[in-house]
Short mmCIF file of C-alpha atoms in Angstrom, two decimals:
data_model
loop_
_atom_site.label_atom_id
_atom_site.label_comp_id
_atom_site.label_asym_id
_atom_site.label_seq_id
_atom_site.Cartn_x
_atom_site.Cartn_y
_atom_site.Cartn_z
CA MET Q 1 125.88 268.36 69.98
CA ASP Q 2 126.40 266.61 72.37
CA GLN Q 3 124.48 267.79 75.54
CA MET Q 4 126.69 265.99 78.79
CA VAL Q 5 128.42 269.39 79.31
CA ARG Q 6 127.09 273.50 79.33
CA GLN Q 7 129.28 275.75 80.10
CA GLU Q 8 126.92 278.29 82.40
CA GLN Q 9 126.30 281.93 82.05
CA PRO Q 10 127.13 283.82 85.11
CA SER Q 11 123.43 284.59 87.36
CA ARG Q 12 123.28 288.69 86.45
CA THR Q 13 123.55 290.93 83.73
CA ARG Q 14 127.27 292.10 83.97
CA LYS Q 15 126.61 296.24 84.18
CA LYS Q 16 127.38 298.18 81.35
CA THR Q 17 129.50 301.20 83.14
CA GLN Q 18 132.20 298.62 84.33
CA PRO Q 19 134.60 298.11 82.56
CA ALA Q 20 134.95 294.88 79.55
CA ARG Q 21 138.19 293.12 80.93
CA SER Q 22 140.83 292.18 78.01
CA THR Q 23 144.11 290.40 80.26
CA SER Q 24 145.68 287.71 78.15
CA THR Q 25 144.67 285.31 80.07
CA GLU Q 26 141.01 285.58 79.88
CA ALA Q 27 141.56 285.84 75.98
CA LYS Q 28 143.39 282.94 76.10
CA ALA Q 29 140.69 281.30 78.58
CA ASN Q 30 137.72 282.30 76.07
CA ASP Q 31 140.31 281.26 72.58
CA GLU Q 32 140.45 277.99 74.36
CA GLU Q 33 136.91 277.42 75.11
CA ARG Q 34 136.06 278.19 71.49
CA ARG Q 35 138.17 275.58 70.16
CA ASP Q 36 136.98 273.59 72.49
CA HIS Q 37 133.20 274.22 71.49
CA ARG Q 38 133.96 273.46 67.70
CA ARG Q 39 135.21 269.86 68.77
CA GLY Q 40 132.66 269.34 70.93
CA SER Q 41 134.10 268.69 74.00
CA LEU Q 42 132.29 271.92 75.61
CA PRO Q 43 128.32 272.20 74.21
CA ILE Q 44 127.17 275.15 74.23
CA PRO Q 45 124.12 275.66 77.20
CA ILE Q 46 121.80 274.28 76.92
CA SER Q 47 119.92 277.38 78.80
CA SER Q 48 121.47 279.83 81.09
CA ARG Q 49 120.34 280.16 84.88
CA GLY Q 50 119.92 282.55 86.81
CA GLY Q 51 121.60 282.22 90.23
CA MET Q 52 119.94 282.67 93.55
CA ASP Q 53 117.24 284.68 91.78
CA GLY Q 54 114.82 281.63 91.56
CA ASN Q 55 114.57 282.49 87.71
CA PHE Q 56 116.00 278.58 86.44
CA GLY Q 57 115.67 276.53 83.46
CA SER Q 58 113.26 273.82 82.71
CA GLU Q 59 115.60 271.80 82.54
CA GLU Q 60 116.46 272.22 86.04
CA ARG Q 61 112.75 272.25 87.38
CA ILE Q 62 112.57 268.68 85.44
CA LEU Q 63 116.08 267.23 86.64
CA TRP Q 64 117.02 268.43 90.31
CA PRO Q 65 112.73 267.53 92.09
CA ALA Q 66 113.32 264.13 89.82
CA SER Q 67 116.76 263.32 91.14
CA VAL Q 68 116.18 263.92 94.88
CA LEU Q 69 113.27 261.74 94.76
CA ALA Q 70 115.32 259.48 93.50
CA GLY Q 71 118.25 259.46 95.60
CA ILE Q 72 115.52 258.42 98.54
CA ALA Q 73 114.15 256.09 95.90
CA MET Q 74 117.65 254.25 96.42
CA CYS Q 75 117.51 254.12 99.92
CA ALA Q 76 114.25 252.42 100.01
CA ALA Q 77 115.41 250.64 97.53
CA VAL Q 78 118.61 249.71 99.17
CA TYR Q 79 116.99 249.44 102.03
CA ASP Q 80 115.23 246.36 101.43
CA ILE Q 81 117.54 244.71 99.79
CA THR Q 82 119.67 244.75 102.34
CA GLN Q 83 117.47 243.75 104.33
CA LYS Q 84 116.61 240.62 101.85
CA VAL Q 85 119.63 239.71 100.76
CA SER Q 86 121.45 240.02 104.55
CA SER Q 87 118.07 237.77 106.26
CA HIS Q 88 119.55 234.72 103.44
CA CYS Q 89 123.12 235.05 103.53
CA PHE Q 90 123.96 235.83 106.74
CA LYS Q 91 122.90 233.45 109.11
CA GLY Q 92 123.48 236.02 113.24
CA TYR Q 93 121.24 238.45 111.07
CA ASP Q 94 118.01 236.59 112.03
CA ASN Q 95 119.93 237.09 115.66
CA LEU Q 96 120.00 241.03 115.28
CA SER Q 97 118.06 242.90 117.44
CA PRO Q 98 115.48 244.93 116.35
CA MET Q 99 117.85 248.61 116.60
CA LYS Q 100 121.07 246.19 114.69
CA LYS Q 101 118.42 245.59 111.93
CA VAL Q 102 117.37 249.13 111.21
CA GLU Q 103 121.42 250.22 111.26
CA TRP Q 104 122.44 247.24 109.29
CA ASN Q 105 119.85 247.46 106.96
CA ASN Q 106 120.86 251.57 106.20
CA ARG Q 107 124.36 250.93 106.59
CA GLY Q 108 123.19 249.12 103.46
CA PHE Q 109 122.07 252.38 101.71
CA SER Q 110 124.88 254.33 103.60
CA THR Q 111 127.29 252.17 101.12
CA PHE Q 112 125.45 251.96 98.17
CA HIS Q 113 125.29 256.22 98.56
CA ALA Q 114 129.31 256.75 98.98
CA LEU Q 115 130.28 254.21 95.85
CA VAL Q 116 127.66 256.54 93.53
CA ALA Q 117 128.86 259.59 94.60
CA ALA Q 118 132.58 258.56 95.28
CA VAL Q 119 132.71 257.22 90.96
CA VAL Q 120 130.05 260.02 89.76
CA SER Q 121 133.01 262.73 91.48
CA PHE Q 122 136.52 260.85 90.61
CA TYR Q 123 134.70 260.84 87.05
CA LEU Q 124 134.30 264.74 86.50
CA VAL Q 125 136.98 266.21 88.42
CA VAL Q 126 139.44 263.91 87.25
CA ILE Q 127 138.13 261.90 83.94
CA SER Q 128 135.83 264.27 81.61
CA ASP Q 129 137.21 268.23 80.67
CA LEU Q 130 134.34 269.39 82.18
CA PHE Q 131 136.55 271.16 84.86
CA HIS Q 132 139.95 271.34 82.85
CA SER Q 133 140.03 274.35 82.10
CA ASN Q 134 141.06 277.70 83.49
CA ILE Q 135 137.15 279.26 84.07
CA ILE Q 136 136.31 276.91 87.42
CA ILE Q 137 134.04 278.46 89.40
CA ASP Q 138 130.71 278.86 86.75
CA ARG Q 139 131.55 275.13 85.76
CA ASN Q 140 128.37 273.05 85.76
CA SER Q 141 127.09 269.87 84.67
CA TRP Q 142 123.32 267.97 84.09
CA LEU Q 143 125.30 265.00 85.69
CA SER Q 144 126.91 267.29 88.47
CA ASP Q 145 122.94 268.71 89.43
CA ALA Q 146 122.04 265.02 89.70
CA MET Q 147 123.96 263.99 91.57
CA PHE Q 148 123.41 266.55 94.10
CA GLY Q 149 120.13 265.77 94.07
CA VAL Q 150 120.82 261.92 94.45
CA SER Q 151 122.75 262.88 97.54
CA ILE Q 152 120.14 265.83 98.96
CA GLY Q 153 117.91 263.20 98.61
CA TYR Q 154 120.26 260.76 100.47
CA PHE Q 155 121.37 263.06 103.19
CA LEU Q 156 117.73 263.72 104.05
CA THR Q 157 116.98 260.11 103.98
CA ASP Q 158 119.79 258.79 106.71
CA LEU Q 159 119.13 262.10 108.52
CA VAL Q 160 115.00 261.84 109.47
CA MET Q 161 116.25 257.86 110.04
CA ILE Q 162 118.99 259.83 112.54
CA LEU Q 163 116.41 262.11 114.39
CA TRP Q 164 113.36 259.69 113.90
CA TYR Q 165 115.81 256.71 115.75
CA PHE Q 166 117.73 259.31 117.62
CA PRO Q 167 120.85 258.74 119.22
CA SER Q 168 120.40 255.33 118.59
CA LEU Q 169 122.35 256.41 114.55
CA GLY Q 170 124.35 258.96 115.29
CA GLY Q 171 124.74 261.54 117.18
CA LYS Q 172 125.10 265.73 116.93
CA GLU Q 173 128.00 264.86 115.06
CA TYR Q 174 126.11 263.18 112.54
CA LEU Q 175 122.95 265.93 112.11
CA LEU Q 176 125.93 268.96 112.15
CA HIS Q 177 127.45 266.48 108.91
CA HIS Q 178 124.59 266.03 107.50
CA GLY Q 179 123.23 269.64 107.68
CA LEU Q 180 125.85 270.98 107.07
CA SER Q 181 126.59 268.85 103.78
CA MET Q 182 123.50 269.53 102.52
CA TYR Q 183 123.54 273.09 102.85
CA ALA Q 184 126.92 273.41 101.02
CA ILE Q 185 124.78 271.39 97.93
CA CYS Q 186 122.29 273.27 97.76
CA LEU Q 187 123.96 276.34 97.37
CA ALA Q 188 125.57 274.81 94.57
CA LEU Q 189 123.07 272.84 92.49
CA LEU Q 190 120.30 276.57 93.00
CA SER Q 191 123.38 278.88 92.18
CA GLY Q 192 125.41 276.81 89.06
CA LYS Q 193 128.31 278.19 91.10
CA ALA Q 194 131.92 275.97 92.95
CA HIS Q 195 130.50 272.77 91.33
CA MET Q 196 134.31 270.81 91.72
CA TYR Q 197 134.47 272.01 95.26
CA ILE Q 198 131.02 269.86 95.98
CA LEU Q 199 131.70 267.72 94.33
CA MET Q 200 135.93 266.90 96.11
CA VAL Q 201 134.14 267.08 99.20
CA LEU Q 202 131.56 264.52 97.79
CA PHE Q 203 134.62 262.32 96.89
CA THR Q 204 135.34 262.25 100.73
CA GLU Q 205 132.27 260.04 100.84
CA ALA Q 206 135.01 257.18 99.06
CA THR Q 207 135.46 256.37 102.81
CA THR Q 208 132.23 254.78 104.52
CA PRO Q 209 132.32 251.89 103.17
CA PHE Q 210 136.06 251.01 104.91
CA VAL Q 211 133.47 252.36 108.28
CA ASN Q 212 130.41 250.29 107.43
CA LEU Q 213 132.81 247.37 106.91
CA ARG Q 214 134.28 247.61 110.13
CA TRP Q 215 130.36 247.88 111.86
CA TYR Q 216 129.10 245.30 110.22
CA LEU Q 217 132.71 242.77 111.53
CA GLU Q 218 132.02 244.16 115.02
CA VAL Q 219 128.69 243.02 114.64
CA ALA Q 220 129.25 239.53 113.42
CA GLY Q 221 131.55 238.86 115.86
CA LYS Q 222 134.60 239.53 113.97
CA LYS Q 223 136.59 241.41 115.14
CA THR Q 224 139.41 239.08 115.82
CA HIS Q 225 139.60 238.01 112.35
CA ASN Q 226 142.60 239.11 109.71
CA LEU Q 227 140.00 241.59 107.09
CA TYR Q 228 139.34 243.53 110.33
CA LEU Q 229 142.44 244.51 110.35
CA TYR Q 230 143.18 244.35 106.69
CA ASN Q 231 139.99 246.94 106.43
CA GLY Q 232 141.04 248.63 109.97
CA LEU Q 233 144.26 250.00 107.83
CA ALA Q 234 142.68 250.81 104.51
CA LEU Q 235 140.11 253.17 106.60
CA PHE Q 236 142.83 254.38 107.97
CA VAL Q 237 145.07 255.09 104.96
CA GLY Q 238 141.69 255.74 103.12
CA TRP Q 239 140.76 259.07 105.01
CA LEU Q 240 144.47 260.65 105.58
CA VAL Q 241 143.46 260.65 101.75
CA ALA Q 242 140.33 261.62 101.26
CA ARG Q 243 139.56 263.42 104.14
CA VAL Q 244 143.01 264.71 104.68
CA ILE Q 245 145.10 265.32 102.31
CA LEU Q 246 142.37 266.22 99.95
CA PHE Q 247 141.13 268.92 102.10
CA ILE Q 248 144.78 270.34 101.74
CA TYR Q 249 144.52 270.38 97.62
CA PHE Q 250 141.41 272.08 97.95
CA PHE Q 251 142.05 275.04 100.71
CA THR Q 252 145.14 274.85 98.55
CA HIS Q 253 143.42 275.50 94.86
CA MET Q 254 141.14 277.68 97.02
CA TYR Q 255 143.97 280.04 97.62
CA PHE Q 256 145.52 280.13 93.82
CA HIS Q 257 142.22 280.47 92.06
CA PHE Q 258 140.54 282.82 95.25
CA ASP Q 259 140.27 285.46 92.51
CA GLN Q 260 137.02 283.63 91.32
CA VAL Q 261 135.59 282.54 94.82
CA LYS Q 262 135.71 285.84 95.61
CA SER Q 263 133.20 285.83 92.14
CA ILE Q 264 130.70 284.03 93.39
CA PHE Q 265 127.12 285.72 95.56
CA PRO Q 266 127.87 286.98 98.97
CA LEU Q 267 126.39 283.46 100.65
CA GLY Q 268 127.83 281.87 98.26
CA PHE Q 269 131.63 283.02 99.13
CA TYR Q 270 131.25 283.07 102.53
CA SER Q 271 129.66 279.52 102.99
CA ILE Q 272 132.37 278.70 101.25
CA LEU Q 273 135.31 280.00 103.54
CA THR Q 274 133.10 278.55 106.60
CA VAL Q 275 131.64 274.97 105.30
CA PRO Q 276 134.43 272.84 104.56
CA PRO Q 277 136.99 274.46 107.13
CA ALA Q 278 134.61 272.82 109.19
CA LEU Q 279 134.17 269.45 108.07
CA ALA Q 280 137.65 269.21 107.51
CA VAL Q 281 137.96 269.53 111.60
CA MET Q 282 135.63 266.78 112.50
CA ASN Q 283 136.73 264.47 110.13
CA LEU Q 284 140.21 265.51 111.31
CA PHE Q 285 138.63 264.69 115.21
CA TRP Q 286 137.00 261.20 113.76
CA PHE Q 287 140.92 260.76 112.52
CA TRP Q 288 142.26 260.69 115.37
CA LYS Q 289 139.42 258.50 116.71
CA ILE Q 290 140.93 256.53 114.28
CA PHE Q 291 144.18 256.31 114.37
CA LYS Q 292 143.92 255.36 118.06
CA GLY Q 293 141.57 252.46 117.22
CA MET Q 294 144.02 251.62 115.14
CA LEU Q 295 146.66 251.46 117.27
CA LYS Q 296 144.66 249.78 119.86
CA THR Q 297 143.93 247.19 118.07
CA LEU Q 298 147.28 246.48 116.31
CA SER Q 299 149.05 246.30 120.40
CA LYS Q 300 145.90 244.06 121.08
CA ARG Q 301 147.80 241.63 117.54
CA ARG Q 302 151.37 242.76 118.82
CA GLN Q 303 150.23 241.03 122.87
CA GLN Q 304 148.23 237.18 121.30
CA SER Q 305 150.82 236.93 119.58
CA GLU Q 306 153.66 236.77 121.68
CA ASN Q 307 150.91 235.19 124.20
CA GLY Q 308 150.61 232.61 120.94
CA LYS Q 309 154.38 232.44 120.72
CA ALA Q 310 155.23 231.81 124.52
CA GLU Q 311 152.78 228.76 125.23
#
């Protein structure tokens, strides 16, 4: 049977004195899961996760550290590839200062991670049937585990570089963003809970390539190029969809499934009530800065166009 997706068992056994639920909704969900098992779209769990008690299976003990190391190796490999490709393909790269070269290469692996995270998150949440069930809070798969491990490896690598070159690669807001992101991902990975919500947050990385392309064009002296303008418009729309509207959907979905959210262990429950709102506030702050920058760029283009017509 295909083991791409597994239904995790609750991390703690239910007390015998607690009455068994017999609602029609749960019965319907159980019937649906049994049909999925028979069709093969929802395999029987490979192993049972021990929640936050540390009772993890052999699969997790191999997959988690391997995926974190893979994330770190990915960053190192893409950093070197970006350096070599840029040196041969872009004449202005060799003229950059050493710090600019470091940031140039750093943005190379951040773009690569963003693309991988966005694609995997979109596949798991939208395309696959992993979360197409009435019960979603306990749903996870080896692919979501692996993606979380790779992302932890990326955030660790980027955080080390930010601290080493601080504040050249980013200020305190980046430290806060990376810290909150790793904290939320680690909780979801260790507990097996709320993978859908963490994947939705990871999908917001889809805007990173536009942010990095904007920086590349600015460093290359292409701020007056049409590509700079089009990328800025794409960044504005992408940020609005992936980091503003998506978070509205995130909180709405969590509200309508709050009975499941409450079943998370206390630390995870209070974290999911505080970390996503904090990230949402940061996204709104950056969205306001992007909006002002876009208006400034459009205003300059309009003035240049009017001056050209006058001449």
